[in-house]
PDB file of C-alpha atoms and ligand atoms in Angstrom:
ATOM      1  CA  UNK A   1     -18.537 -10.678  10.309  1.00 98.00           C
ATOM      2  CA  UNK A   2     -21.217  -9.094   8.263  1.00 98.00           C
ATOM      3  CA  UNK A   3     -20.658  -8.660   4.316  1.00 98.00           C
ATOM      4  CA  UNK A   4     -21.623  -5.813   2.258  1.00 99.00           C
ATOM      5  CA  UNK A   5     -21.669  -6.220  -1.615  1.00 98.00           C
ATOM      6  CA  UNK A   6     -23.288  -2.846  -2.187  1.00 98.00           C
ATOM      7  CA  UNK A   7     -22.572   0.782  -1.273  1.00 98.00           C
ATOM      8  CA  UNK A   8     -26.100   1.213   0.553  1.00 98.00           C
ATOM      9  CA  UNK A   9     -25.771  -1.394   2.351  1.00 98.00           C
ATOM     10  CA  UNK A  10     -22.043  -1.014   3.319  1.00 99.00           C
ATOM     11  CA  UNK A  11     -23.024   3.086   4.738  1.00 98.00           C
ATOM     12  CA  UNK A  12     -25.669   1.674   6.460  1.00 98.00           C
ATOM     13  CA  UNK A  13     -23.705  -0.817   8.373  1.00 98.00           C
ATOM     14  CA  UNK A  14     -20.929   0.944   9.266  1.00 98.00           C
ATOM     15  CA  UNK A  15     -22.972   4.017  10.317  1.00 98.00           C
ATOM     16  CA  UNK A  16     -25.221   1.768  12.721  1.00 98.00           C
ATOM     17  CA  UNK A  17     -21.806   0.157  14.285  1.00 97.00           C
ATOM     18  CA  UNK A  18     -20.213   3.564  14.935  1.00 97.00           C
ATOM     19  CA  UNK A  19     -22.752   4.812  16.638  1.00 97.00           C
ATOM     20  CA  UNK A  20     -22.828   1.540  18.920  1.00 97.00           C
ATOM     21  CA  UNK A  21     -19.824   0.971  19.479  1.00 96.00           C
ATOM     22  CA  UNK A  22     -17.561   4.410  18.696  1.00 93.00           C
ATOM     23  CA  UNK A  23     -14.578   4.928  17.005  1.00 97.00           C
ATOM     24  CA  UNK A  24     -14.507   3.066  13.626  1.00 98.00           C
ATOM     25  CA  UNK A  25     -11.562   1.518  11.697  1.00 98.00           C
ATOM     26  CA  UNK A  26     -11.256   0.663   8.087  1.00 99.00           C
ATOM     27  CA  UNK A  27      -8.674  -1.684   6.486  1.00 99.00           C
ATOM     28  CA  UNK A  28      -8.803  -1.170   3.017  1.00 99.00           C
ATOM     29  CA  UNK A  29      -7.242  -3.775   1.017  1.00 98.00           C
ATOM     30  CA  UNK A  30      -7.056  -5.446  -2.567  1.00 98.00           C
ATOM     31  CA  UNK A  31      -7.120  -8.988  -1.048  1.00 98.00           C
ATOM     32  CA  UNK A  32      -4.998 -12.086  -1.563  1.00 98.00           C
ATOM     33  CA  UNK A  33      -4.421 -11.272   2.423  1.00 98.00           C
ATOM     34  CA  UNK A  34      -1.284 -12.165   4.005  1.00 98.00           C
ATOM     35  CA  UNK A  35       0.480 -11.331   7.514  1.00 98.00           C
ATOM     36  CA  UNK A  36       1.080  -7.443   7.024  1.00 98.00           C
ATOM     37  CA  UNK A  37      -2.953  -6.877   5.975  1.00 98.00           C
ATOM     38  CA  UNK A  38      -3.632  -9.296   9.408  1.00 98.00           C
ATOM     39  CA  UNK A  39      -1.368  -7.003  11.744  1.00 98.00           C
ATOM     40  CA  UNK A  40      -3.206  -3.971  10.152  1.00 98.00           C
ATOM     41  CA  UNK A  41      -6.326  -5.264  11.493  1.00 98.00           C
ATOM     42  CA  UNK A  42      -5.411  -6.561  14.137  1.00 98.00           C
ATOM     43  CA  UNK A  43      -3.653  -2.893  15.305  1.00 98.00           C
ATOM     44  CA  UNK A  44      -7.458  -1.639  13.885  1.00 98.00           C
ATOM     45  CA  UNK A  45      -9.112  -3.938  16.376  1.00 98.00           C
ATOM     46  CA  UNK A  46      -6.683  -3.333  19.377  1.00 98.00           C
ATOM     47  CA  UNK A  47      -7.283   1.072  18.800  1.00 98.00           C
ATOM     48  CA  UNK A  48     -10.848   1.102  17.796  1.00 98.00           C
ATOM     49  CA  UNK A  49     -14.491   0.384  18.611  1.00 98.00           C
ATOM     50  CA  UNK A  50     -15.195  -1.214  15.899  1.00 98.00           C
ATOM     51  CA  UNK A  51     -13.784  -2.557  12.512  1.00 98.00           C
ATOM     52  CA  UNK A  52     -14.543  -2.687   9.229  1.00 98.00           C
ATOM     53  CA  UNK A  53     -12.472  -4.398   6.002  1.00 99.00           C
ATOM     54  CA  UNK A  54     -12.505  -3.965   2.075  1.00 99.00           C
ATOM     55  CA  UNK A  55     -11.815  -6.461  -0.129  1.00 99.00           C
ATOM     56  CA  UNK A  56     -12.096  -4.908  -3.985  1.00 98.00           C
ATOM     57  CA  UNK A  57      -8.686  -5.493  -6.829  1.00 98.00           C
ATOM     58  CA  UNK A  58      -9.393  -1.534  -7.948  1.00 98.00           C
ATOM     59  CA  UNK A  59      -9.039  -1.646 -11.797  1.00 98.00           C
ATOM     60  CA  UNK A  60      -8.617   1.582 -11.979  1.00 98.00           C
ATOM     61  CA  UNK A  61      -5.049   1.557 -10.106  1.00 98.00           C
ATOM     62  CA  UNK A  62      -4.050  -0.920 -12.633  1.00 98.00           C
ATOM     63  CA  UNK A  63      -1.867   0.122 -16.135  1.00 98.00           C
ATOM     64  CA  UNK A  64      -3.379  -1.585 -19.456  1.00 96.00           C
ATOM     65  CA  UNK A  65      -0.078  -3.991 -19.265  1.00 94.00           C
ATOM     66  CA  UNK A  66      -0.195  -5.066 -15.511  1.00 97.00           C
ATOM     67  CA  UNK A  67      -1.570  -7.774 -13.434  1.00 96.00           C
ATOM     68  CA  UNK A  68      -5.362  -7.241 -13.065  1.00 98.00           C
ATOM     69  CA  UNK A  69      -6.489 -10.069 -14.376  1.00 97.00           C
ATOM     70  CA  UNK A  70      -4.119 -12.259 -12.913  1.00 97.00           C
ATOM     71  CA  UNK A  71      -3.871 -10.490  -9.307  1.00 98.00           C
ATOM     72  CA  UNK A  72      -4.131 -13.075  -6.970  1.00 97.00           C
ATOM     73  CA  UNK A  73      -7.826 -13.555  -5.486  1.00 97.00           C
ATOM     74  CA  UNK A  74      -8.441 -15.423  -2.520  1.00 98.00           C
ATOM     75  CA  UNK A  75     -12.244 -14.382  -1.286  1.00 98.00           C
ATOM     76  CA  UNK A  76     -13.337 -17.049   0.824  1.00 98.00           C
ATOM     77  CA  UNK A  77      -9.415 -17.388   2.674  1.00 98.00           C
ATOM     78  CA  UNK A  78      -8.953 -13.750   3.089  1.00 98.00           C
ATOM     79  CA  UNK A  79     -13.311 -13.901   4.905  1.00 98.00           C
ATOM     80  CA  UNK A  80     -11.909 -16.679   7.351  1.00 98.00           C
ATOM     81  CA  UNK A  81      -9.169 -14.537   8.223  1.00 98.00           C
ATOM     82  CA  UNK A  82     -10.339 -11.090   8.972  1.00 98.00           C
ATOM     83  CA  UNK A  83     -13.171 -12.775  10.695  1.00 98.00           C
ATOM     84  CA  UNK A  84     -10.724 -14.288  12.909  1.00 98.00           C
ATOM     85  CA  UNK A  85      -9.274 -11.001  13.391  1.00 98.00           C
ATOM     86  CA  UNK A  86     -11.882  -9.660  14.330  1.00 98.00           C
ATOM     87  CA  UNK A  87     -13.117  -7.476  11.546  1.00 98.00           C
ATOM     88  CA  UNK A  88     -16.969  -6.564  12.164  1.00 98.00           C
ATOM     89  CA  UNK A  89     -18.118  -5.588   8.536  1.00 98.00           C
ATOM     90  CA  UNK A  90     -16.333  -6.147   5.021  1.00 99.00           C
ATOM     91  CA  UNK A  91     -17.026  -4.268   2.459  1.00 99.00           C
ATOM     92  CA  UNK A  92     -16.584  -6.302  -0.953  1.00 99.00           C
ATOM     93  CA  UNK A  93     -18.645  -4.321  -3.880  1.00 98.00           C
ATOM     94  CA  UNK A  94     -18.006  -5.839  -7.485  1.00 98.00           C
ATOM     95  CA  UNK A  95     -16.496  -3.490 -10.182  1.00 98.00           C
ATOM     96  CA  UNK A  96     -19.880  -1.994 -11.310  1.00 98.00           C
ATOM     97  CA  UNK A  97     -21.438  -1.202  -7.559  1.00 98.00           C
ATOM     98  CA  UNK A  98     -18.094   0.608  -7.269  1.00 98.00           C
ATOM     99  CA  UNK A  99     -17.560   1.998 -10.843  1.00 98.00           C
ATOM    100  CA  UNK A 100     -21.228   2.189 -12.476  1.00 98.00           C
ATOM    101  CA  UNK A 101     -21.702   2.558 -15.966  1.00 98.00           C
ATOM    102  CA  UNK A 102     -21.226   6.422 -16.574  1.00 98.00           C
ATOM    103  CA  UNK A 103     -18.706   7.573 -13.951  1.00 97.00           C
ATOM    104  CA  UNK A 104     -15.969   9.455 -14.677  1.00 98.00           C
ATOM    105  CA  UNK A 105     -14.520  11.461 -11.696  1.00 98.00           C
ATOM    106  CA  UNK A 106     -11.316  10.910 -11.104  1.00 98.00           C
ATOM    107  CA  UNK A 107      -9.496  12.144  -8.136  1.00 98.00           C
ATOM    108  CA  UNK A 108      -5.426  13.116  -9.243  1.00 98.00           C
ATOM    109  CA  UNK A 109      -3.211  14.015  -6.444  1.00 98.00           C
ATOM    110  CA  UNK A 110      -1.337  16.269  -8.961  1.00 98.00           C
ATOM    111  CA  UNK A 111       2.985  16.525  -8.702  1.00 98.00           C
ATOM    112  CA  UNK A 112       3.167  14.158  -5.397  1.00 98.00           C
ATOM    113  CA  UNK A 113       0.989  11.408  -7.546  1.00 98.00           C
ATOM    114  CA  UNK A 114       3.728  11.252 -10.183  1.00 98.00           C
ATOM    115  CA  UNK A 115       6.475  10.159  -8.452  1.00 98.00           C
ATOM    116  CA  UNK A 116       8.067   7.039  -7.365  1.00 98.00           C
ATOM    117  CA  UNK A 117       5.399   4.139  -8.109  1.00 98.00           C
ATOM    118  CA  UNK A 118       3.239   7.569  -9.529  1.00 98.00           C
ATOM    119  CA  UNK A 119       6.335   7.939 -11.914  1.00 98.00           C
ATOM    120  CA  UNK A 120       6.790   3.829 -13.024  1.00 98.00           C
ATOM    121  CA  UNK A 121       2.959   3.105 -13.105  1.00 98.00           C
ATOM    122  CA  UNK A 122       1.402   6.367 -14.601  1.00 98.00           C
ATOM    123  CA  UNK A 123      -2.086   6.445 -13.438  1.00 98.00           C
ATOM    124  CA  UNK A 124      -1.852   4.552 -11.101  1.00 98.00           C
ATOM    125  CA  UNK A 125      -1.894   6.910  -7.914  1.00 99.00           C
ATOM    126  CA  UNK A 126      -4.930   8.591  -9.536  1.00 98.00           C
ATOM    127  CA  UNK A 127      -6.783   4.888  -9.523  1.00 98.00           C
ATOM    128  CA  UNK A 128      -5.862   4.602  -5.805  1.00 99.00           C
ATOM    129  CA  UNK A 129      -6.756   8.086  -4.460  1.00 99.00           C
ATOM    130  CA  UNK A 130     -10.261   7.519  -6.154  1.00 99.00           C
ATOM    131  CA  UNK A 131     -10.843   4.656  -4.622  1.00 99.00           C
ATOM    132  CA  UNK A 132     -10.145   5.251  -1.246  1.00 99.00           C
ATOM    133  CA  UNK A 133     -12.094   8.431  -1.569  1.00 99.00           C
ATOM    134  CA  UNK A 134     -15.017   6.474  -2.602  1.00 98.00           C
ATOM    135  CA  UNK A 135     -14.094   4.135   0.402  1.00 99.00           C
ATOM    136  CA  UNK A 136     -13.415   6.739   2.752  1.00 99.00           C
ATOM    137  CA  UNK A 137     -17.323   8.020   1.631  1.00 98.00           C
ATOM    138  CA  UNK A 138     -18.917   4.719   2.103  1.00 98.00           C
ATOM    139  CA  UNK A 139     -17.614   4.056   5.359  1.00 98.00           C
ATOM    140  CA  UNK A 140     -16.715   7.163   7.015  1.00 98.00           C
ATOM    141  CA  UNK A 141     -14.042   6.023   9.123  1.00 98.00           C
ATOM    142  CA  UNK A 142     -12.727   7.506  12.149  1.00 98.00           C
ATOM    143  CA  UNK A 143      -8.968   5.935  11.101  1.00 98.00           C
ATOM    144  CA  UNK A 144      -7.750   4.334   8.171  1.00 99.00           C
ATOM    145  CA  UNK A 145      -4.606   1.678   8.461  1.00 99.00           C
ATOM    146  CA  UNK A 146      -2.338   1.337   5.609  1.00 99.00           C
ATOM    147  CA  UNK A 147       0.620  -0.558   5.515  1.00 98.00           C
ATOM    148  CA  UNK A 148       4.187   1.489   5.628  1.00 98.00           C
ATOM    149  CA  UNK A 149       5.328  -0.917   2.699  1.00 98.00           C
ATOM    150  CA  UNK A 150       3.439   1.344   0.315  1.00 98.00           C
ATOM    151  CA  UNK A 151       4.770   4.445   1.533  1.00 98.00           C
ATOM    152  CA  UNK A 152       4.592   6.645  -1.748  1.00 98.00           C
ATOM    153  CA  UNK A 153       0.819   5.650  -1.262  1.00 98.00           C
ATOM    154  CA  UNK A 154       0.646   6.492   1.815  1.00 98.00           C
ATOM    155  CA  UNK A 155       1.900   9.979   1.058  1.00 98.00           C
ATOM    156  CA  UNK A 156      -0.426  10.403  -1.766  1.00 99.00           C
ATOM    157  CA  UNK A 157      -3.391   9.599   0.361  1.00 99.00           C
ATOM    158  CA  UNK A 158      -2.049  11.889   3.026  1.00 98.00           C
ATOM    159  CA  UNK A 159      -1.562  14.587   0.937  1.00 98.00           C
ATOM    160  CA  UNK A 160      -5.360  13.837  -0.544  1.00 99.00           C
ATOM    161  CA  UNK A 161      -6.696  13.189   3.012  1.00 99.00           C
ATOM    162  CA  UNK A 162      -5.271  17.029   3.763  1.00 98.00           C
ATOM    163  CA  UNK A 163      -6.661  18.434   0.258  1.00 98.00           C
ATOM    164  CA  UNK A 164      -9.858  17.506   0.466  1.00 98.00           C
ATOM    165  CA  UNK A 165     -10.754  17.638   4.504  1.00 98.00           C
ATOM    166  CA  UNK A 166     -11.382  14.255   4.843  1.00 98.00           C
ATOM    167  CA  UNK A 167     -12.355  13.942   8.407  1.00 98.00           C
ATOM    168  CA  UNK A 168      -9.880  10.518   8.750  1.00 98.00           C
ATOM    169  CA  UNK A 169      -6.823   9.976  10.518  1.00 98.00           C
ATOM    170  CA  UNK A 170      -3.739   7.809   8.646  1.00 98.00           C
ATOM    171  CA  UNK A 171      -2.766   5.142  10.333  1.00 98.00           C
ATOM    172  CA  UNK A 172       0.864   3.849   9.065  1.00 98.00           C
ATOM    173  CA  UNK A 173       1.766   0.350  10.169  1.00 98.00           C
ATOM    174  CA  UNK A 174       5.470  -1.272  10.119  1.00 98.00           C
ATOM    175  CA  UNK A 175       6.750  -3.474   6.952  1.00 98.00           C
ATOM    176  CA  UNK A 176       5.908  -7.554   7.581  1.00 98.00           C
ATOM    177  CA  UNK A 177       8.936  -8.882   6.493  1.00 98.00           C
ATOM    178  CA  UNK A 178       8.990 -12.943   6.245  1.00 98.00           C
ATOM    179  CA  UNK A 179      11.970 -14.908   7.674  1.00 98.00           C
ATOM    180  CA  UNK A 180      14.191 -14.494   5.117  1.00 97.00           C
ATOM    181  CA  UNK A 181      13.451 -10.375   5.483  1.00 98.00           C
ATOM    182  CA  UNK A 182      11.154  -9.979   1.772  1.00 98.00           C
ATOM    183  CA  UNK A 183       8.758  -8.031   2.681  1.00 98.00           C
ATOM    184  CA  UNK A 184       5.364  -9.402   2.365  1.00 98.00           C
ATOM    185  CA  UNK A 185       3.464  -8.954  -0.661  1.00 98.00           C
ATOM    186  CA  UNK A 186       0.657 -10.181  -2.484  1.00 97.00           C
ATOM    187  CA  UNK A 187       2.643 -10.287  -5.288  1.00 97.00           C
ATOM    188  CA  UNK A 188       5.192 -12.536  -3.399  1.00 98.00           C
ATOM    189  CA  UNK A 189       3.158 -15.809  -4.779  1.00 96.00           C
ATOM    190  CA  UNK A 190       4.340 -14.745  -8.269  1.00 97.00           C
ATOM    191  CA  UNK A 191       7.505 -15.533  -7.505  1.00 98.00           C
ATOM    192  CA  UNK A 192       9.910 -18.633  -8.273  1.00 97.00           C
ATOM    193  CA  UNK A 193      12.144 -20.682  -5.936  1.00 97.00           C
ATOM    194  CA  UNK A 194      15.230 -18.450  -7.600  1.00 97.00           C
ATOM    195  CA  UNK A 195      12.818 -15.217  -8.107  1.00 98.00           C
ATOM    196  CA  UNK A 196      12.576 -15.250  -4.589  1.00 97.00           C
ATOM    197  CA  UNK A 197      16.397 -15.506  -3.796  1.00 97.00           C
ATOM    198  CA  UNK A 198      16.835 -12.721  -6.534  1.00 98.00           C
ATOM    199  CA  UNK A 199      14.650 -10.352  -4.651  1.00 98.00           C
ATOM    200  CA  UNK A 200      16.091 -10.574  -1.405  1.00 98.00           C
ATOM    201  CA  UNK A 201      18.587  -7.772  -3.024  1.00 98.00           C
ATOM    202  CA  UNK A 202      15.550  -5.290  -2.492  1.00 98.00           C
ATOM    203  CA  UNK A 203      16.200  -5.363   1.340  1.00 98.00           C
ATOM    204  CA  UNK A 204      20.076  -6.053   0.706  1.00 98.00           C
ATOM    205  CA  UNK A 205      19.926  -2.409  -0.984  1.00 98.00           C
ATOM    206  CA  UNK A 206      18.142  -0.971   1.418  1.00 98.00           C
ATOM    207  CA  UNK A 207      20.582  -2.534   4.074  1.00 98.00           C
ATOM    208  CA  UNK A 208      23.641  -1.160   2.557  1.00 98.00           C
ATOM    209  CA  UNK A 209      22.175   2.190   1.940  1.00 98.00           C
ATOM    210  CA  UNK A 210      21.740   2.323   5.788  1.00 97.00           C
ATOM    211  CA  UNK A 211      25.193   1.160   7.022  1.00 97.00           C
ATOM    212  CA  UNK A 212      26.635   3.762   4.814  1.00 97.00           C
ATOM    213  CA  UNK A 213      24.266   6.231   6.558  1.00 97.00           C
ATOM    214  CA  UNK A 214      24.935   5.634   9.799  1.00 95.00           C
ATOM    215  CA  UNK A 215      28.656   5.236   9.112  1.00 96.00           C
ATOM    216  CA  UNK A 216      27.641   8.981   8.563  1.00 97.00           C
ATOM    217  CA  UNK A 217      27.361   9.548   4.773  1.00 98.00           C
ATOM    218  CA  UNK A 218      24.971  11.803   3.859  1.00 97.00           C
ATOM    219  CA  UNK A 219      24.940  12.371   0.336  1.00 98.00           C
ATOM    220  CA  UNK A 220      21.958  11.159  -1.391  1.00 98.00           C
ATOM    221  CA  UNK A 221      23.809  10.704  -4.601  1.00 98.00           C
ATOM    222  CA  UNK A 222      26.346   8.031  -2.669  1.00 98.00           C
ATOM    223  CA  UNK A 223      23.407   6.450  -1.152  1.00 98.00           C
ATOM    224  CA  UNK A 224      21.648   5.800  -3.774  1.00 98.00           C
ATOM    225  CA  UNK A 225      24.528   4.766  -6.045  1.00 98.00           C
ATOM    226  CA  UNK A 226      25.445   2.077  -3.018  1.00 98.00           C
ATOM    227  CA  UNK A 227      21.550   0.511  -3.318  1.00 98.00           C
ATOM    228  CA  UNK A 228      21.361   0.314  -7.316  1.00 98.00           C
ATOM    229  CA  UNK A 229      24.937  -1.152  -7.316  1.00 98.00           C
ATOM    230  CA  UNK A 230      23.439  -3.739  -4.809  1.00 98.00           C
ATOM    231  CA  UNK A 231      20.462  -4.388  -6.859  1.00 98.00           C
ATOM    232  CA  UNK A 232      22.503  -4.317 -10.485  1.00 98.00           C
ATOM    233  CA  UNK A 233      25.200  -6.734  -9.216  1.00 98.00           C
ATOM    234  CA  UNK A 234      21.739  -9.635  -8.654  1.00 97.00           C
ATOM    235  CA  UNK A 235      21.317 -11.164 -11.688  1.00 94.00           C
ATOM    236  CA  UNK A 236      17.676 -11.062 -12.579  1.00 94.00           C
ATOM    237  CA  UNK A 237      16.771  -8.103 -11.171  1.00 98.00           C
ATOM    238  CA  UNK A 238      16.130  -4.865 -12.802  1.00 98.00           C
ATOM    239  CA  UNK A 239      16.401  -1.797 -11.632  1.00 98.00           C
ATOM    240  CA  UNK A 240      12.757   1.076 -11.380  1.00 98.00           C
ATOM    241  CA  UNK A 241      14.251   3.135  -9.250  1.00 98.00           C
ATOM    242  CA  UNK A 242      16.530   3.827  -5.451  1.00 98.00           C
ATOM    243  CA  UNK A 243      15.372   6.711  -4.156  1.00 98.00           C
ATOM    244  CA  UNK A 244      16.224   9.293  -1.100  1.00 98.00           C
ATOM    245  CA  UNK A 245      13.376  11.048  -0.553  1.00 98.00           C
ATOM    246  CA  UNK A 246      11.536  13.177   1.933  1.00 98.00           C
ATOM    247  CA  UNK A 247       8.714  11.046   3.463  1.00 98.00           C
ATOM    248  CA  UNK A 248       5.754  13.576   2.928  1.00 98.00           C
ATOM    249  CA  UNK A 249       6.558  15.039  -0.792  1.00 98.00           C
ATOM    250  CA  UNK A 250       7.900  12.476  -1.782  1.00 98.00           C
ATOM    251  CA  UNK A 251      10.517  14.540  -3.725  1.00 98.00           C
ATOM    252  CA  UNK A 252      14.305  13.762  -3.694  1.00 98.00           C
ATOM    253  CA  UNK A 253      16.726  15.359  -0.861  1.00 98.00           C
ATOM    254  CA  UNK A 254      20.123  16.647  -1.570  1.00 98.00           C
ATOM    255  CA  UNK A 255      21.354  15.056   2.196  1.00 98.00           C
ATOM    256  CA  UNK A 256      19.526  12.335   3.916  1.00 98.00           C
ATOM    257  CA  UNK A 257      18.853  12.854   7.423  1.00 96.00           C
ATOM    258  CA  UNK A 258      16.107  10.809  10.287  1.00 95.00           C
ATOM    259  CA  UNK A 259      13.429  10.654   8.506  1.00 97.00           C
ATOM    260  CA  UNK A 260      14.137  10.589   5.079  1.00 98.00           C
ATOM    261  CA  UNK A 261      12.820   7.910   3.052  1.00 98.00           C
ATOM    262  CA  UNK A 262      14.885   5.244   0.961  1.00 98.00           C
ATOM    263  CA  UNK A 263      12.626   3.423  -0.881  1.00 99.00           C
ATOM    264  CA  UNK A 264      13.581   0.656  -3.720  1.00 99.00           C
ATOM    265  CA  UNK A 265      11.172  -0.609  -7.110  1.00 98.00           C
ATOM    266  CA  UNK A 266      13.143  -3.420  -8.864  1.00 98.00           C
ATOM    267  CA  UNK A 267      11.499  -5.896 -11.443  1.00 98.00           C
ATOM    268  CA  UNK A 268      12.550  -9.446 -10.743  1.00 98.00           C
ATOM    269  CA  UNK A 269      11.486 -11.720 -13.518  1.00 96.00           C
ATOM    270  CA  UNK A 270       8.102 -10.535 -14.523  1.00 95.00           C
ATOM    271  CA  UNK A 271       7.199  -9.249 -10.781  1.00 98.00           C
ATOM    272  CA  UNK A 272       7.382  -5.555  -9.824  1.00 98.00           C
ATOM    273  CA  UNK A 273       8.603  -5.475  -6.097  1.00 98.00           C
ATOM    274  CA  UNK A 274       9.163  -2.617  -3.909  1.00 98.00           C
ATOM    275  CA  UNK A 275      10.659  -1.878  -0.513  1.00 98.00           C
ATOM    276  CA  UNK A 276      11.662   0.783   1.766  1.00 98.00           C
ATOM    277  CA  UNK A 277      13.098   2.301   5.221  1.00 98.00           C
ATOM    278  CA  UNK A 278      12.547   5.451   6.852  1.00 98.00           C
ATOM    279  CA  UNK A 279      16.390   6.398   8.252  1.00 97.00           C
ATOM    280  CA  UNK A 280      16.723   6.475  11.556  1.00 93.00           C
TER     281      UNK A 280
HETATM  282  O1  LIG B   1      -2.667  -0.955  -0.860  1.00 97.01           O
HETATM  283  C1  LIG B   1      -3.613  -1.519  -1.452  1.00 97.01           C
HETATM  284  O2  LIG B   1      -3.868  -2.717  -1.294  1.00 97.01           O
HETATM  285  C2  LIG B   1      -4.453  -0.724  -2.425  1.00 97.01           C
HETATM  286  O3  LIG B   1      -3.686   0.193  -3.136  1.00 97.01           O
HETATM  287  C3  LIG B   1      -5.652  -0.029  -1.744  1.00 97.01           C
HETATM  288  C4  LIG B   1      -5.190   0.995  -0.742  1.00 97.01           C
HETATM  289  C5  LIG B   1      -6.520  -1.071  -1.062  1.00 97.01           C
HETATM  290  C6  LIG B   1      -6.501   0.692  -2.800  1.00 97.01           C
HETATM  291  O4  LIG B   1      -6.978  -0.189  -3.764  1.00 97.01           O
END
């Protein structure tokens, strides 16, 4: 696996392994790689010529009170493991090679960008559409695989992807969900022996918001008054938001229906978690 620290470098290697080898693949990611960043490059490796990986904790996605400094970093972990995926090229520019002195454009996915996570973390949809834009430049990939766990994200970038003509395809990949059904997150080593039992209510919500649904309730209101009751009723867990919402806007339906999205944001101790099912 070759490693790219800067831009030039990074557009020159991935242009050369296109045109050898065809369709190219990029796995964006923040690092601190676990299962559900493997299985997107492994799904990368097993529908495309040719692979490429980012490794880069965006500061710009991050508010002035959240985790940036203490995001879990793992460099030399995460290179042994996409190499044994593998990944052909990762891209892993420092903060200045991707942000240098003097730039200011911004790329704000405006109504869609402020809600769910856009809505909790203001900002923070604008840091992640910018990035991947500047990613999306770099590398010029054919596809792009993001995981489903992030699915406000993934509707942002969608809805960017369409705005601006990127010439990428979206590649959505299922939740990794460990044993015990959490789904996997970076932010997962945050957590305590009892944090951990605390946020097992995320997918408990989510659970009971789908019986009810396929017992054939479709109000919205019920549904999501089942999953916060879930979540409030787990002590240490606070509530960000249960939401029924349609998978591509992102904004809240009146009746849920296949398709729809129920996504849950709880705090548990000092960790934000989130979570989420598309209905069947
Ligand atoms: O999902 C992530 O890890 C990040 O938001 C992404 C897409 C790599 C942008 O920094």
């Amino acid at each position: 696996m070759k490693i790219a620290e800067t831009v030039v470098e990074m557009r020159r290697l991935c242009r050369d392994l296109r045109s050898a080898k065809g369709l190219l693949a990029l796995v964006p990611t923040m690092g601190a790689l676990h299962e559900g960043h493997l299985s997107l490059a492994r799904r990368a490796r097993a529908e495309c010529g040719a692979v490429a990986a980012s490794i880069f904790v965006n500061p710009l996605q991050f508010g002035p009170n959240e985790d940036f400094s203490k995001y879990p970093r793992a460099f030399a972990d995460d290179c042994a493991r996409l190499e044994a995926e593998g990944v052909d090229i990762l891209f892993a520019p420092g903060a200045a090679e991707m942000y240098p002195e003097g730039a200011v454009t911004k790329i704000s996915v405006d109504g869609i960008g402020d809600r769910l996570d856009g809505a909790s973390r203001p900002g923070h949809f604008t840091g992640v559409a910018t990035v991947v834009a500047k990613l999306f430049h770099v590398t010029e990939p054919d596809r792009a695989y993001f995981g489903q766990k992030d699915a406000a994200q993934l509707a942002v970038l969608r809805q960017m992807v369409r705005d601006l003509n990127f010439g990428v395809e979206v590649v959505a990949c299922p939740i990794v969900r460990d044993a015990d059904r959490l789904a996997l997150s970076s932010r997962n080593k945050y957590l305590s022996a009892s944090d951990r039992q605390h946020a097992l209510a995320l997918h408990r919500a989510l659970q009971a918001m789908e019986a009810r649904l396929s017992g054939g309730e479709r109000s919205s209101k019920t549904l999501v008054e089942e999953g916060t009751e879930v979540l409030r009723s787990e002590a240490g867990v606070r509530v960000d938001y249960v939401a029924a919402v349609d998978a591509q806007t992102l904004l809240p339906v009146e009746r849920a229906e296949a398709g729809t999205l129920l996504a849950v944001a709880a705090w548990v101790g000092q960790t934000r978690l989130i979570d989420n099912v598309v209905a069947a």
